[in-house]
Short mmCIF file of N, CA, C and O and ligand atoms in Angstrom, two decimals:
data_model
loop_
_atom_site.label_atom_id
_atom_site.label_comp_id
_atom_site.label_asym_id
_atom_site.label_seq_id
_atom_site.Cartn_x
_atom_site.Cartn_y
_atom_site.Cartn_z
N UNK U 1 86.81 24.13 131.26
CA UNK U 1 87.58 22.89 131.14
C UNK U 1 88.51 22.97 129.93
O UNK U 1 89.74 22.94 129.98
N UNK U 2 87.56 23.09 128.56
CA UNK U 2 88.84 23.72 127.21
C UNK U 2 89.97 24.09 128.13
O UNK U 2 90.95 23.48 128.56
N UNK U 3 89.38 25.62 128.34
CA UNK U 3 90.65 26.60 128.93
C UNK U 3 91.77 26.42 129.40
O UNK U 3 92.77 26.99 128.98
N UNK U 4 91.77 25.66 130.26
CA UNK U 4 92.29 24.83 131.48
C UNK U 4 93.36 23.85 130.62
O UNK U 4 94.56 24.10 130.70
N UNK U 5 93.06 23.17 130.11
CA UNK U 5 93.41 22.36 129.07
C UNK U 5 94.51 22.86 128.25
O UNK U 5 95.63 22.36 128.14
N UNK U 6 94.11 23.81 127.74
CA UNK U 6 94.54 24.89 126.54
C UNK U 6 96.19 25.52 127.18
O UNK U 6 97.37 25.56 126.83
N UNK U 7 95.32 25.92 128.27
CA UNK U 7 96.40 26.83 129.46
C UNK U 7 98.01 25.39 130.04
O UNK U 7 99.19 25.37 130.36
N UNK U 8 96.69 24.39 129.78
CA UNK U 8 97.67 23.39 130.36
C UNK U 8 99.07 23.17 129.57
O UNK U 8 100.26 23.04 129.87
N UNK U 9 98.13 23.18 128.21
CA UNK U 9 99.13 22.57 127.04
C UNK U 9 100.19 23.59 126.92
O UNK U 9 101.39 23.32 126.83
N UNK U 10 99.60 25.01 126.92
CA UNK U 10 101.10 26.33 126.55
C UNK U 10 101.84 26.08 127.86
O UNK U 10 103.05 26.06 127.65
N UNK U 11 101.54 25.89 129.08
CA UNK U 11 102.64 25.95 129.91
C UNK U 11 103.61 25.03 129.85
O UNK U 11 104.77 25.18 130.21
N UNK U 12 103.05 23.96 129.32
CA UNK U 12 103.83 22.79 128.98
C UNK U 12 105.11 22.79 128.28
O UNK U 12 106.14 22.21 128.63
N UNK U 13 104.90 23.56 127.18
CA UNK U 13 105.19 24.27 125.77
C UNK U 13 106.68 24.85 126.21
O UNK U 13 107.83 24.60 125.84
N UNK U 14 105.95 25.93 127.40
CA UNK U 14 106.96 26.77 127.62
C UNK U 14 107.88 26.34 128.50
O UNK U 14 108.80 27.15 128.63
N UNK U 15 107.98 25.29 129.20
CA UNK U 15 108.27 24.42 130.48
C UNK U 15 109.26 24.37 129.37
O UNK U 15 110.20 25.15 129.25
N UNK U 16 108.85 22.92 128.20
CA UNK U 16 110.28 22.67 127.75
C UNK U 16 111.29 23.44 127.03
O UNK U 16 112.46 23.08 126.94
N UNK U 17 110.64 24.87 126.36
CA UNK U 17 111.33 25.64 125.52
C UNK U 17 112.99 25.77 127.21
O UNK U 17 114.18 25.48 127.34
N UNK U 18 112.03 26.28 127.91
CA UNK U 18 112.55 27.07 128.86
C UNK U 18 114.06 25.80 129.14
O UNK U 18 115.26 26.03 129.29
N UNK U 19 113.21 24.33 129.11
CA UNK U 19 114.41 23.45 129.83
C UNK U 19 115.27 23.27 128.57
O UNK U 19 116.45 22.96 128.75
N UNK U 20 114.84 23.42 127.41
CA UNK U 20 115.84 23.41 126.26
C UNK U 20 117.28 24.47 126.25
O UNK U 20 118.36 23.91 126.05
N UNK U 21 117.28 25.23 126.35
CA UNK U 21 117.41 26.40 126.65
C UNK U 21 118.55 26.29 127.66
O UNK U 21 119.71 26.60 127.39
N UNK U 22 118.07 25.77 129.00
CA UNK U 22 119.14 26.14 129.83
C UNK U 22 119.77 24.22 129.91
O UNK U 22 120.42 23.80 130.87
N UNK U 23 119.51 23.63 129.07
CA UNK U 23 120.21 22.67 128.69
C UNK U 23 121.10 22.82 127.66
O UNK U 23 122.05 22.04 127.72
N UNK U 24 121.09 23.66 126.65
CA UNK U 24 121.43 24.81 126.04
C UNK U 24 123.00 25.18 126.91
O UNK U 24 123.97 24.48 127.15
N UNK U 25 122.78 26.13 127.11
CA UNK U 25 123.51 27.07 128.29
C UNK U 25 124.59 26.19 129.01
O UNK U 25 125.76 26.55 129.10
N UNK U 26 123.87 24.52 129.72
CA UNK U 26 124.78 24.40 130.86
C UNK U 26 125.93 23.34 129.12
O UNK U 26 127.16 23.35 129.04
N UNK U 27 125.39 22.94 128.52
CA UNK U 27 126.21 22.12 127.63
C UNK U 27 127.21 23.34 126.73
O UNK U 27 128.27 22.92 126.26
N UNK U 28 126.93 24.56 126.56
CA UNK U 28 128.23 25.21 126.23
C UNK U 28 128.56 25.96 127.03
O UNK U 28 128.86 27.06 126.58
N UNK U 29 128.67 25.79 128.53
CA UNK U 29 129.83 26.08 130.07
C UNK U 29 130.71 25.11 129.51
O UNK U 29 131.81 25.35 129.02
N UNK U 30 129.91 23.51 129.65
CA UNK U 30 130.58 22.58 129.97
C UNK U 30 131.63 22.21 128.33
O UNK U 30 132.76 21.70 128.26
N UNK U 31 131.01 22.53 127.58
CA UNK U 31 132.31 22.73 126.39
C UNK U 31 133.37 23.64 126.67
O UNK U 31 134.50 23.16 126.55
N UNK U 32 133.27 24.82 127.02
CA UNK U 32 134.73 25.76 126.95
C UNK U 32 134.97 25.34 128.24
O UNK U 32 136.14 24.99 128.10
N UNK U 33 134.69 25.11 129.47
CA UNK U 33 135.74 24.34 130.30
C UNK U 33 135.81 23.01 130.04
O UNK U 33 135.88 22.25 131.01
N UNK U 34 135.80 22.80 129.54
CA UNK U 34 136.53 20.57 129.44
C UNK U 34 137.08 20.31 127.51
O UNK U 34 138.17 19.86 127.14
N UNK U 35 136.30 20.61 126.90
CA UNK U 35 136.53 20.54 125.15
C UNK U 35 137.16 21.76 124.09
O UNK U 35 138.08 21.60 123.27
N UNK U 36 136.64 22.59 124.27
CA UNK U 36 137.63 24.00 123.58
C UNK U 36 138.83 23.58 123.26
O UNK U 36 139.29 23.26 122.16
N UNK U 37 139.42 23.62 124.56
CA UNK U 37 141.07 23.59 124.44
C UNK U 37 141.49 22.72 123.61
O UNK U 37 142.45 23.10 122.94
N UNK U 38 141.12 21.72 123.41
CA UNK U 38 141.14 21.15 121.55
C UNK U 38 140.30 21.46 120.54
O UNK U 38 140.57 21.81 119.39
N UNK U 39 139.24 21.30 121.08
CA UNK U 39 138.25 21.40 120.14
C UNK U 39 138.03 22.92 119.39
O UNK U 39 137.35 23.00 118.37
N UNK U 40 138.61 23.94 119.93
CA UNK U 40 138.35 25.40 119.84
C UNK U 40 137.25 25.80 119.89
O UNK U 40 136.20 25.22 119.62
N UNK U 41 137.49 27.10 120.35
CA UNK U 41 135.33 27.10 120.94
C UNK U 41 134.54 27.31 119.60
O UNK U 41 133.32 27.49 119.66
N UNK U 42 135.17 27.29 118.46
CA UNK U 42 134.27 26.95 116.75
C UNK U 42 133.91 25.73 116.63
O UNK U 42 133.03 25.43 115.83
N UNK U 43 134.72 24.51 117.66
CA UNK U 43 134.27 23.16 117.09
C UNK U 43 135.41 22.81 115.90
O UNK U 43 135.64 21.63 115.65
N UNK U 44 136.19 23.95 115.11
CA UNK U 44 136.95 23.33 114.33
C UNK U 44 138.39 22.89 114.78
O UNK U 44 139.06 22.53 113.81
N UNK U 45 139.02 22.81 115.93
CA UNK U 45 139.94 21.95 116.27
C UNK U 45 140.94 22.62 115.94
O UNK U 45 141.99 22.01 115.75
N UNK U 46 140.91 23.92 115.80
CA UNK U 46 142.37 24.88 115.03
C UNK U 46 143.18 25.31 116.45
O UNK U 46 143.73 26.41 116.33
N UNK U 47 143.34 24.81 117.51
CA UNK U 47 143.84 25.22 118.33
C UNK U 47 145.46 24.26 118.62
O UNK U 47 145.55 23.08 118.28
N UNK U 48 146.06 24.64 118.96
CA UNK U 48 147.72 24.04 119.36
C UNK U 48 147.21 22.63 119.51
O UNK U 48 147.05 21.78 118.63
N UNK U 49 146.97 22.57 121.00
CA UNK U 49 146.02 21.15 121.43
C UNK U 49 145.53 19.86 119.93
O UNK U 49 145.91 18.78 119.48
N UNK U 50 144.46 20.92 119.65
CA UNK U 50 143.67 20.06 118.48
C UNK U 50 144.51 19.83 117.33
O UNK U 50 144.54 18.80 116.66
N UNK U 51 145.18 20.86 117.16
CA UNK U 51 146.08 20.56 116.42
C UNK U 51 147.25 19.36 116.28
O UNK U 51 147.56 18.72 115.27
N UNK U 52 147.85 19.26 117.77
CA UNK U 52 148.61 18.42 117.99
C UNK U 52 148.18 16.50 117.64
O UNK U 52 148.81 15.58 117.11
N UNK U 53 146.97 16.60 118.18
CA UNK U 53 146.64 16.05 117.66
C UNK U 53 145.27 15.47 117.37
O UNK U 53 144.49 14.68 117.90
N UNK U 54 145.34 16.32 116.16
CA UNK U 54 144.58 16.04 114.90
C UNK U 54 142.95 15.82 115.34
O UNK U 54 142.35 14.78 115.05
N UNK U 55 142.56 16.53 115.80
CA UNK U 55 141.00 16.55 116.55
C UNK U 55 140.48 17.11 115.05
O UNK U 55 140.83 17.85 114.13
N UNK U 56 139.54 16.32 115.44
CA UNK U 56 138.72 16.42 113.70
C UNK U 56 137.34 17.79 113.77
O UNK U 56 136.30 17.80 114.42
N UNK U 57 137.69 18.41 113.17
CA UNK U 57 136.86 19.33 112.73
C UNK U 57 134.96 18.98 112.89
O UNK U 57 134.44 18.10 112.20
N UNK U 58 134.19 19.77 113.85
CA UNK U 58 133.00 19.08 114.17
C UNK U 58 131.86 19.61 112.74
O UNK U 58 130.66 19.47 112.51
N UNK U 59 132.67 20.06 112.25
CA UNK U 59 131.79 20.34 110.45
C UNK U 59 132.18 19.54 109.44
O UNK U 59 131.75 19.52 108.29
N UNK U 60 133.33 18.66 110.13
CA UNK U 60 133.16 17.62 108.88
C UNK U 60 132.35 16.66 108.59
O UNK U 60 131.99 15.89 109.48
N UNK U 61 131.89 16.52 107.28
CA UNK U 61 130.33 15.53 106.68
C UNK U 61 130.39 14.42 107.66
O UNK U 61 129.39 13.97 108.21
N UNK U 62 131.71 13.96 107.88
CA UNK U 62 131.29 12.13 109.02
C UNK U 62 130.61 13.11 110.15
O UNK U 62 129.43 13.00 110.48
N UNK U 63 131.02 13.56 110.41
CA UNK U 63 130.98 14.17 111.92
C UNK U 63 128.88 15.02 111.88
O UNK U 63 127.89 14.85 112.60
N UNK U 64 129.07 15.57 111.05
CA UNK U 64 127.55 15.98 110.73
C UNK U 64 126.61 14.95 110.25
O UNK U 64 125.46 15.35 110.09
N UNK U 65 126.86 13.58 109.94
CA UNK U 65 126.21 12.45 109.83
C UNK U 65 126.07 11.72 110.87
O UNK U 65 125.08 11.00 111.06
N UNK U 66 127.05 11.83 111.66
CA UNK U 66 126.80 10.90 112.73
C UNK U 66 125.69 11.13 113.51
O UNK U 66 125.00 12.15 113.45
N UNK U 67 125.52 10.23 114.21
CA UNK U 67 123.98 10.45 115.04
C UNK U 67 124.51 10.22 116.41
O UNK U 67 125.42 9.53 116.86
N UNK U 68 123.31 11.32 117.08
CA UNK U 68 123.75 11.55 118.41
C UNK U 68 124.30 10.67 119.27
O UNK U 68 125.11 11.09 120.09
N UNK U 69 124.00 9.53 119.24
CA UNK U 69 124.43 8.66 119.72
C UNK U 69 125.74 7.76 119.89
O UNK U 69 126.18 7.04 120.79
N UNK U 70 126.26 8.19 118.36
CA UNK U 70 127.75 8.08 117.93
C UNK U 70 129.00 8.99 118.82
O UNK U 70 130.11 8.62 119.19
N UNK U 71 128.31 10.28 118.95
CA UNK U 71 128.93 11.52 119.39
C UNK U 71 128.92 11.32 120.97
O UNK U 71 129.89 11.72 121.61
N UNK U 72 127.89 10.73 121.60
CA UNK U 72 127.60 10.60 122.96
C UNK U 72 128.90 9.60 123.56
O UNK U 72 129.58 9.71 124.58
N UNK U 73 128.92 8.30 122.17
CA UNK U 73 129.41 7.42 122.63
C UNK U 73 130.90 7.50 122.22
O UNK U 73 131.68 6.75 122.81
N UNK U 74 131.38 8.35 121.25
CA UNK U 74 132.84 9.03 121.55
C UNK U 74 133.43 9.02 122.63
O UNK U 74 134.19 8.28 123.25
N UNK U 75 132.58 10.61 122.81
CA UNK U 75 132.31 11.38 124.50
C UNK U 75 132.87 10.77 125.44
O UNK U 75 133.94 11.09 125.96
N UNK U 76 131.90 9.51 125.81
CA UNK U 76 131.83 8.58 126.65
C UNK U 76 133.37 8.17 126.66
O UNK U 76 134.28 8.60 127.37
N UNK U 77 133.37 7.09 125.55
CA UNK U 77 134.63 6.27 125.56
C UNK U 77 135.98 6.36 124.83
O UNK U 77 136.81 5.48 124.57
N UNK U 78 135.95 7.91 124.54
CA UNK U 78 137.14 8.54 124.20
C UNK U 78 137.65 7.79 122.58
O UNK U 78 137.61 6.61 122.25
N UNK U 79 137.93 8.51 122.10
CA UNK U 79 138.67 7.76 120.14
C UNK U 79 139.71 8.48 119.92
O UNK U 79 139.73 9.71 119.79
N UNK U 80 140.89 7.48 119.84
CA UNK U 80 142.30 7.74 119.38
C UNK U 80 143.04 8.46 120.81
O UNK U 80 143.38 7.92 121.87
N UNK U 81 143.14 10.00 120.31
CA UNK U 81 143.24 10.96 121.37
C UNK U 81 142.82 11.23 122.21
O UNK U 81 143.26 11.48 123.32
N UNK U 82 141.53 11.20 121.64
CA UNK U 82 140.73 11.94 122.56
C UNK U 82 140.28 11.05 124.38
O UNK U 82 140.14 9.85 124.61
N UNK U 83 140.20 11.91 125.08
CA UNK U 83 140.05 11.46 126.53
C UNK U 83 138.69 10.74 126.80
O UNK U 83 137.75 11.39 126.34
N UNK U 84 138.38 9.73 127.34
CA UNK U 84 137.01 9.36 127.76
C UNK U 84 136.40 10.03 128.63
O UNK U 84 136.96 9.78 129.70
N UNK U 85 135.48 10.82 128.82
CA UNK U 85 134.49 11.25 129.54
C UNK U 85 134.09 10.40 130.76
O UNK U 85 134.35 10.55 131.95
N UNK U 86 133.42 9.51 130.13
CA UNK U 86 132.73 8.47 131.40
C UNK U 86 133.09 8.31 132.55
O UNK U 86 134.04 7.57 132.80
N UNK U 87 132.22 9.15 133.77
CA UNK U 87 132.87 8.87 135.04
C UNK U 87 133.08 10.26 135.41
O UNK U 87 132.81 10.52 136.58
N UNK U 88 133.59 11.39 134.54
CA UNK U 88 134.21 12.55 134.30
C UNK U 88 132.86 13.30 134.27
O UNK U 88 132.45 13.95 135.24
N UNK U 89 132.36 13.21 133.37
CA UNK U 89 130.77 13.87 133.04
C UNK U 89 130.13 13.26 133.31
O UNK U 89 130.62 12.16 133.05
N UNK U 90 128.90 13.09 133.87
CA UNK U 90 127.08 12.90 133.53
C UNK U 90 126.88 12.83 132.31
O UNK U 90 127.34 13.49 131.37
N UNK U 91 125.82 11.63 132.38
CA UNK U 91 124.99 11.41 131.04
C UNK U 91 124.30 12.42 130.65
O UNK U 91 124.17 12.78 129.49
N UNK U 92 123.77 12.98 131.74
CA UNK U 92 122.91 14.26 131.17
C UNK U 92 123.79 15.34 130.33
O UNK U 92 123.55 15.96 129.30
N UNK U 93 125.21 15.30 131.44
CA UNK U 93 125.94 16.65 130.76
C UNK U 93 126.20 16.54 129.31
O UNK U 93 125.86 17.34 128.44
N UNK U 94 127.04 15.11 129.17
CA UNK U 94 127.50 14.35 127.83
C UNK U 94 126.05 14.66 126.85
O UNK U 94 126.41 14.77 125.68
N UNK U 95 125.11 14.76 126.94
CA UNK U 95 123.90 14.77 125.82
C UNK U 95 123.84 15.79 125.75
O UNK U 95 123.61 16.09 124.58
N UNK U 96 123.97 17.21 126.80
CA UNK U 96 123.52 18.50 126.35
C UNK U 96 124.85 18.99 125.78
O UNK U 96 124.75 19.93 124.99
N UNK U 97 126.47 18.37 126.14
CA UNK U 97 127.55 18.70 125.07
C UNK U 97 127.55 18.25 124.07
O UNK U 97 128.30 18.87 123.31
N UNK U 98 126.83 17.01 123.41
CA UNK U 98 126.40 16.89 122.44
C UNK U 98 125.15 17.77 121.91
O UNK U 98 125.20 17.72 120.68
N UNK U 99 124.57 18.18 122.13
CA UNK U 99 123.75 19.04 121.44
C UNK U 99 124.06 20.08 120.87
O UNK U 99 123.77 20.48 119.74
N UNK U 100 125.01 20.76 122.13
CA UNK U 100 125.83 21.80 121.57
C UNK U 100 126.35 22.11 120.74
O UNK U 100 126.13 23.15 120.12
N UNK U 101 127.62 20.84 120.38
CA UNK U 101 128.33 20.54 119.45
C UNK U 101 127.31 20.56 118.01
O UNK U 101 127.79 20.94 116.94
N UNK U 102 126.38 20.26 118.08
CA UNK U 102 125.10 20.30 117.21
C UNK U 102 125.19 21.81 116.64
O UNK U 102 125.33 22.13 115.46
N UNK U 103 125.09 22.49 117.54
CA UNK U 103 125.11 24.18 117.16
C UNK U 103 126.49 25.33 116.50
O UNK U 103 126.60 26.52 116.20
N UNK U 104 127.45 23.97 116.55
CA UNK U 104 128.65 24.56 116.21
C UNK U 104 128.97 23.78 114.50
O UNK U 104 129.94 24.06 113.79
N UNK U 105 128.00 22.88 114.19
CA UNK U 105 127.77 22.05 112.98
C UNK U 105 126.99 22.88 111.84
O UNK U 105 127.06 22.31 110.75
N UNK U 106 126.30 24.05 111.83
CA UNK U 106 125.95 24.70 111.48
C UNK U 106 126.64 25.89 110.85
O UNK U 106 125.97 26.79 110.36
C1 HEC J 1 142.89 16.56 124.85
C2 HEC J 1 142.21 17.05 123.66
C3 HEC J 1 140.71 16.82 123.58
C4 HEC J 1 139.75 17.19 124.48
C5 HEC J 1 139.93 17.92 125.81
C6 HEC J 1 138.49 16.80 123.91
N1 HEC J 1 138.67 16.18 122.70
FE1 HEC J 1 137.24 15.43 121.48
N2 HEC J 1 138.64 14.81 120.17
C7 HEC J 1 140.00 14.98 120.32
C8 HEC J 1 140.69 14.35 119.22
C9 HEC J 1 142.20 14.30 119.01
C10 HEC J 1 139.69 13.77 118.39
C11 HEC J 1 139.89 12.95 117.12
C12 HEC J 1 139.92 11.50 117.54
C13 HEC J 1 140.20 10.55 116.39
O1 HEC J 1 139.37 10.49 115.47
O2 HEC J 1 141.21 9.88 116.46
C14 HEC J 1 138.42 14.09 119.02
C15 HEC J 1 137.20 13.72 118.51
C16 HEC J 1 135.98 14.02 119.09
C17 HEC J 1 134.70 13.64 118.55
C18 HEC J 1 134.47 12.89 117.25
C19 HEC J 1 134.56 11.42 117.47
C20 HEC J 1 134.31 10.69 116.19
O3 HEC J 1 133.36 9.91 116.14
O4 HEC J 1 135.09 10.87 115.23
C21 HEC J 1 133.76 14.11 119.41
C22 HEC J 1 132.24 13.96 119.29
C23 HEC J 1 134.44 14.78 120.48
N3 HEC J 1 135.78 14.71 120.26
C24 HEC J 1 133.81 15.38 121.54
C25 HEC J 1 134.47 15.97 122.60
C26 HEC J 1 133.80 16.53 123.74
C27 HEC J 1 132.31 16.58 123.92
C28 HEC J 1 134.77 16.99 124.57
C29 HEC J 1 134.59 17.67 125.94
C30 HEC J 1 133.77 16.98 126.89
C31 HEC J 1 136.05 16.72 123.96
N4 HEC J 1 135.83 16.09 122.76
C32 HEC J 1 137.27 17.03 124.52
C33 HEC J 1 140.64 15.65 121.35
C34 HEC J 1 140.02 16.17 122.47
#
């Protein structure tokens, strides 16, 4: 019964590593086809596009303070320039391109 248990809990473990992962994966597809082209695939916005206009660098301190939810809700409803998502993407997609963007904050 332990065992079982035990066995239960690592598969579990590995279930979500595994769904992390390719949540992972599908959120930076879905960045270099839809966000790059401003955003540059660094996240720092040095591209013609981002440049033009003025896409803010995803390592800047606001931008690394904000909470996911801020970033989701950008995403969503587009700021200044930038295009609204909503309708365009999935909620799911919009959270794992936010995560991403997470990995380019680093
Ligand atoms: C057409 C160019 C363009 C594309 C494509 C684009 N962005 Fe942006 N993005 C911008 C610009 C410009 C800003 C700066 C907006 C401002 O602060 O006025 C921005 C800002 C942001 C911000 C910061 C918002 C904030 O709170 O300051 C996030 C997050 C973001 N973009 C995410 C994304 C994601 C995710 C995608 C792809 C799904 C994407 N962007 C695609 C141009 C773009």
């Amino acid at each position: 019964m332990r065992n079982r248990t035990i066995a239960a809990v690592i598969c579990a473990m590995a279930l979500s590593t595994a769904a992390s992962v390719l949540a992972q994966d599908s959120g930076a597809a879905t960045y270099k086809s839809k966000c790059a082209m401003c955003h540059g695939a660094d996240g720092l916005g040095a591209t013609p596009a981002g440049k033009a206009m003025k896409a803010i660098p995803f390592n800047s301190p606001d931008l690394v303070k904000a909470t996911d939810a801020d970033l989701v809700s950008a995403t969503k409803n587009g700021k200044g320039k930038m295009p609204a998502y909503a309708g365009k993407l999935s909620d799911a997609q919009i959270t794992e391109v936010v995560s991403y963007i997470r990995t380019l904050q680093k």
